[in-house]
Coordinates of C-alpha atoms in Angstrom, one line a residue:
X1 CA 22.8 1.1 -9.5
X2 CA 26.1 1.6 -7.1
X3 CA 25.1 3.9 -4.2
X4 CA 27.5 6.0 -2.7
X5 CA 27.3 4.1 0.3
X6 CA 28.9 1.4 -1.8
X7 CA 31.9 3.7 -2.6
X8 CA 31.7 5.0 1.2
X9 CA 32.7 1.3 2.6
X10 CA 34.7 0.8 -0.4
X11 CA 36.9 3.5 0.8
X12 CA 36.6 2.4 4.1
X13 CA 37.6 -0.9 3.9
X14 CA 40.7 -0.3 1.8
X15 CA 42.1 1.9 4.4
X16 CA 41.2 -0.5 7.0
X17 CA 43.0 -3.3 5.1
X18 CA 46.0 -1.1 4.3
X19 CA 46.2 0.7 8.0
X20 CA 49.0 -1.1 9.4
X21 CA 51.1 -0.3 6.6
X22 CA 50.7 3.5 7.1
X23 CA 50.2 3.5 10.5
X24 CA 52.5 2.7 13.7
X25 CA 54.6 -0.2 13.5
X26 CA 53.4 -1.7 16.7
X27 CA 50.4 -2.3 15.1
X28 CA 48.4 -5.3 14.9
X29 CA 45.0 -6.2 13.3
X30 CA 44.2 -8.7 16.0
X31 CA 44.5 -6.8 19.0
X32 CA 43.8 -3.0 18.0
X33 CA 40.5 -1.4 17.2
X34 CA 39.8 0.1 13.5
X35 CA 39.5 3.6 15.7
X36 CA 43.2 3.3 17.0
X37 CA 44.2 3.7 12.9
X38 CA 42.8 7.4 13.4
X39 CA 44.0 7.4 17.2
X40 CA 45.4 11.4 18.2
X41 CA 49.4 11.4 18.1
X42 CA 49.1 8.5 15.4
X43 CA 51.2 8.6 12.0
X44 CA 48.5 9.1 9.3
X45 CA 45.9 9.3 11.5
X46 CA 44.0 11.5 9.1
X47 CA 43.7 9.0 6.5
X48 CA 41.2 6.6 9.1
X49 CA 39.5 9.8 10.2
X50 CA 38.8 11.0 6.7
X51 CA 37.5 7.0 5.6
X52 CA 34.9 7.3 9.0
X53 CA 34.0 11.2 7.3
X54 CA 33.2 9.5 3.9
X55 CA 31.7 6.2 5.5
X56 CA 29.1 8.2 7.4
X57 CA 28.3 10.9 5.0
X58 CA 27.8 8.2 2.2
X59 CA 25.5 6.4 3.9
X60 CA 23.8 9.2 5.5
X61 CA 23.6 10.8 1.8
X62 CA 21.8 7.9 0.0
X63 CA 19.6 7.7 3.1
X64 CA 18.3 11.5 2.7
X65 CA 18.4 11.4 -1.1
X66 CA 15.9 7.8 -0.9
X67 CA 14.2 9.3 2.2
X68 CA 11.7 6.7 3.7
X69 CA 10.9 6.7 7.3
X70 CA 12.6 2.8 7.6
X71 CA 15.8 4.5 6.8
X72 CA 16.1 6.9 9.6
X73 CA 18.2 4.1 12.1
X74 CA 21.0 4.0 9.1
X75 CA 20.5 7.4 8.3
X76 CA 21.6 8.4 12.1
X77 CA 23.6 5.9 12.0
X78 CA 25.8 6.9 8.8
X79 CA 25.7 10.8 10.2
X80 CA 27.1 9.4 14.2
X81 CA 29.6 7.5 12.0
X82 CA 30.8 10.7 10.7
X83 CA 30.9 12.3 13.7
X84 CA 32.9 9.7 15.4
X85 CA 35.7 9.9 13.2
X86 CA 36.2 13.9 13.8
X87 CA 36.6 12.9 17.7
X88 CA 39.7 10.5 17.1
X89 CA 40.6 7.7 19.9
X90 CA 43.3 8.2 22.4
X91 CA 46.4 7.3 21.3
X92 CA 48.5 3.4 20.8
X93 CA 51.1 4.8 23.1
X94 CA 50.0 5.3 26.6
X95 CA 52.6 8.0 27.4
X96 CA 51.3 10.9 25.1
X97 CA 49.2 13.4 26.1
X98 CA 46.1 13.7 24.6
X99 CA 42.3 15.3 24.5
X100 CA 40.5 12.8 26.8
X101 CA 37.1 14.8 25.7
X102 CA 37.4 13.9 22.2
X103 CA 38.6 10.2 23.2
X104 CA 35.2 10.3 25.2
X105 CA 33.1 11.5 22.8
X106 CA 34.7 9.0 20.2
X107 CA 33.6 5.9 22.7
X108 CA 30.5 7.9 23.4
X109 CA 28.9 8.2 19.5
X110 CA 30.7 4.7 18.7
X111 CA 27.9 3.4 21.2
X112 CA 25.6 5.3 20.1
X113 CA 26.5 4.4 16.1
X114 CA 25.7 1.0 17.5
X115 CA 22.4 1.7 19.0
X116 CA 21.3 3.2 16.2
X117 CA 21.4 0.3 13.8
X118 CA 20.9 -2.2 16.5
X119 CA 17.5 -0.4 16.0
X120 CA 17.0 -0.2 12.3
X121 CA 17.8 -4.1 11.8
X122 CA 15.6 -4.9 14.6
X123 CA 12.6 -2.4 13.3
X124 CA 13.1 -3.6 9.9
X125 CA 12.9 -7.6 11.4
X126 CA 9.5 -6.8 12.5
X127 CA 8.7 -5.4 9.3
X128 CA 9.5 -8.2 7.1
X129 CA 9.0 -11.9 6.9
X130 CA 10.6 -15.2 7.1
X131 CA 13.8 -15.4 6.2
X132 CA 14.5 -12.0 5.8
X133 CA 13.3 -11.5 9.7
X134 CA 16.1 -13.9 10.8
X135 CA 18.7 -12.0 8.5
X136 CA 17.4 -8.9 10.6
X137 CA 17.9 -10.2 13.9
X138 CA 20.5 -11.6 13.5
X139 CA 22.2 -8.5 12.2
X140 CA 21.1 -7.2 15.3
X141 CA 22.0 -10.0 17.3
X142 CA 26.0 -9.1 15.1
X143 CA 25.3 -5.5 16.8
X144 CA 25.1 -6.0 20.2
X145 CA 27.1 -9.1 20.9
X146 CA 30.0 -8.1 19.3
X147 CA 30.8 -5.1 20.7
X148 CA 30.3 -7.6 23.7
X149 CA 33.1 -9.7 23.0
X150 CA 35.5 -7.0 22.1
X151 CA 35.2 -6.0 25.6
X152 CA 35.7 -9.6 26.8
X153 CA 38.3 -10.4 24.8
X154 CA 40.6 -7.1 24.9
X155 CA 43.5 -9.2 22.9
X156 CA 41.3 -10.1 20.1
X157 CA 39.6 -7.0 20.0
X158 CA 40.7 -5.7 16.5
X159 CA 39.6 -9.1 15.1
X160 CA 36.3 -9.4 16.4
X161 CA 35.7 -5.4 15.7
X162 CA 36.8 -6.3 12.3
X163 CA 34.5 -8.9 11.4
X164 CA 31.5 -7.0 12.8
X165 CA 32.5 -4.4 10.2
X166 CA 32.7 -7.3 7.8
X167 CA 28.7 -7.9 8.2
X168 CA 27.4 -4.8 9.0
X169 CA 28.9 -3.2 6.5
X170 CA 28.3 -6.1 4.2
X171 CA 24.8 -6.3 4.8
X172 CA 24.6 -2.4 3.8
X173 CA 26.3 -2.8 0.6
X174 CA 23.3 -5.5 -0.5
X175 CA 20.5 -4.2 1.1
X176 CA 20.7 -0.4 1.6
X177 CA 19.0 1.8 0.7
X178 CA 17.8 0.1 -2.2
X179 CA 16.1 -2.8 -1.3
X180 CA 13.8 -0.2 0.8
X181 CA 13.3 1.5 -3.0
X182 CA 11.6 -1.9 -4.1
X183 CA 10.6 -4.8 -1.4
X184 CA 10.6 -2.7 2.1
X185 CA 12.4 -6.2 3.5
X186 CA 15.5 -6.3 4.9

């Protein structure tokens, strides 16, 4: 059965792939977040803002529409991903003008997009066994040091943000929401 989720990162991850050929020429994969694609002030910005729109509602969609309780972290999750893309990032270049509040709010749900599933992969480790714990933690473990490094390593920052994505959002496109449907294990 293909979820809508799967379409969601489908979506998602072609426009993340093809971002720095519709976006500014300065550019670069290694060194700028995913968010700076939909930055204010950016050429096509609306492209990255409408892939976080679908990302969030896909997932948040199959969530509702297989409704469990062990679903609510991604559910949240999908709908703060959502949200986060209608508050776009400041802007690549430092001299324009630009809403700081939305900027805020952007860095604001982002953290709080991360909580979220930091949550559900650890409440789902404690519901499950064996391997399928240490897949769970460790996807948490992905969630919180990650970010981590992207902070410590500001010049690698799109790289590292970039294969976080790669295993959150891979991990979703196996296990959610259907494995919940069947096994309840992560």
């Amino acid at each position: 059965m293909t979820t809508l989720t799967r379409i969601g990162i489908s979506i998602f991850a072609i426009t993340v792939v093809l971002g720095p050929i519709y976006t500014v020429n300065d550019y670069s994969i290694i060194s700028n977040l995913i968010s700076e694609l939909g930055a204010q002030h950016t050429k096509n910005n609306f492209i990255m803002i409408t892939a976080f729109v679908i990302l969030g509602g896909t997932i948040a969609f199959d969530g509702f529409k297989s409704f469990q309780i062990s679903l609510l972290p991604f559910i949240l999750f999908g709908l703060v991903m959502a949200v986060v893309g209608v508050f776009p990032h400041k802007p690549l270049d430092a001299s324009l003008a630009y809403n700081s509040t939305y900027h805020n709010l952007h860095g604001i749900l982002a953290s709080v997009a991360g909580t979220v599933i930091t949550v559900g992969f650890i409440w789902q480790g404690f519901r499950t066994k064996k391997t399928q714990r240490l897949i769970c933690f460790y996807m948490a473990l992905v969630a919180i040091v990650f970010p981590v490094l992207i902070l410590s390593y500001p010049n690698y920052q799109g790289i590292i943000q970039r294969a976080m994505y790669l295993q959150i959002l891979g991990w979703l496109w196996i296990k959610y929401p259907e494995t919940w449907q069947t096994k309840h294990s992560c």
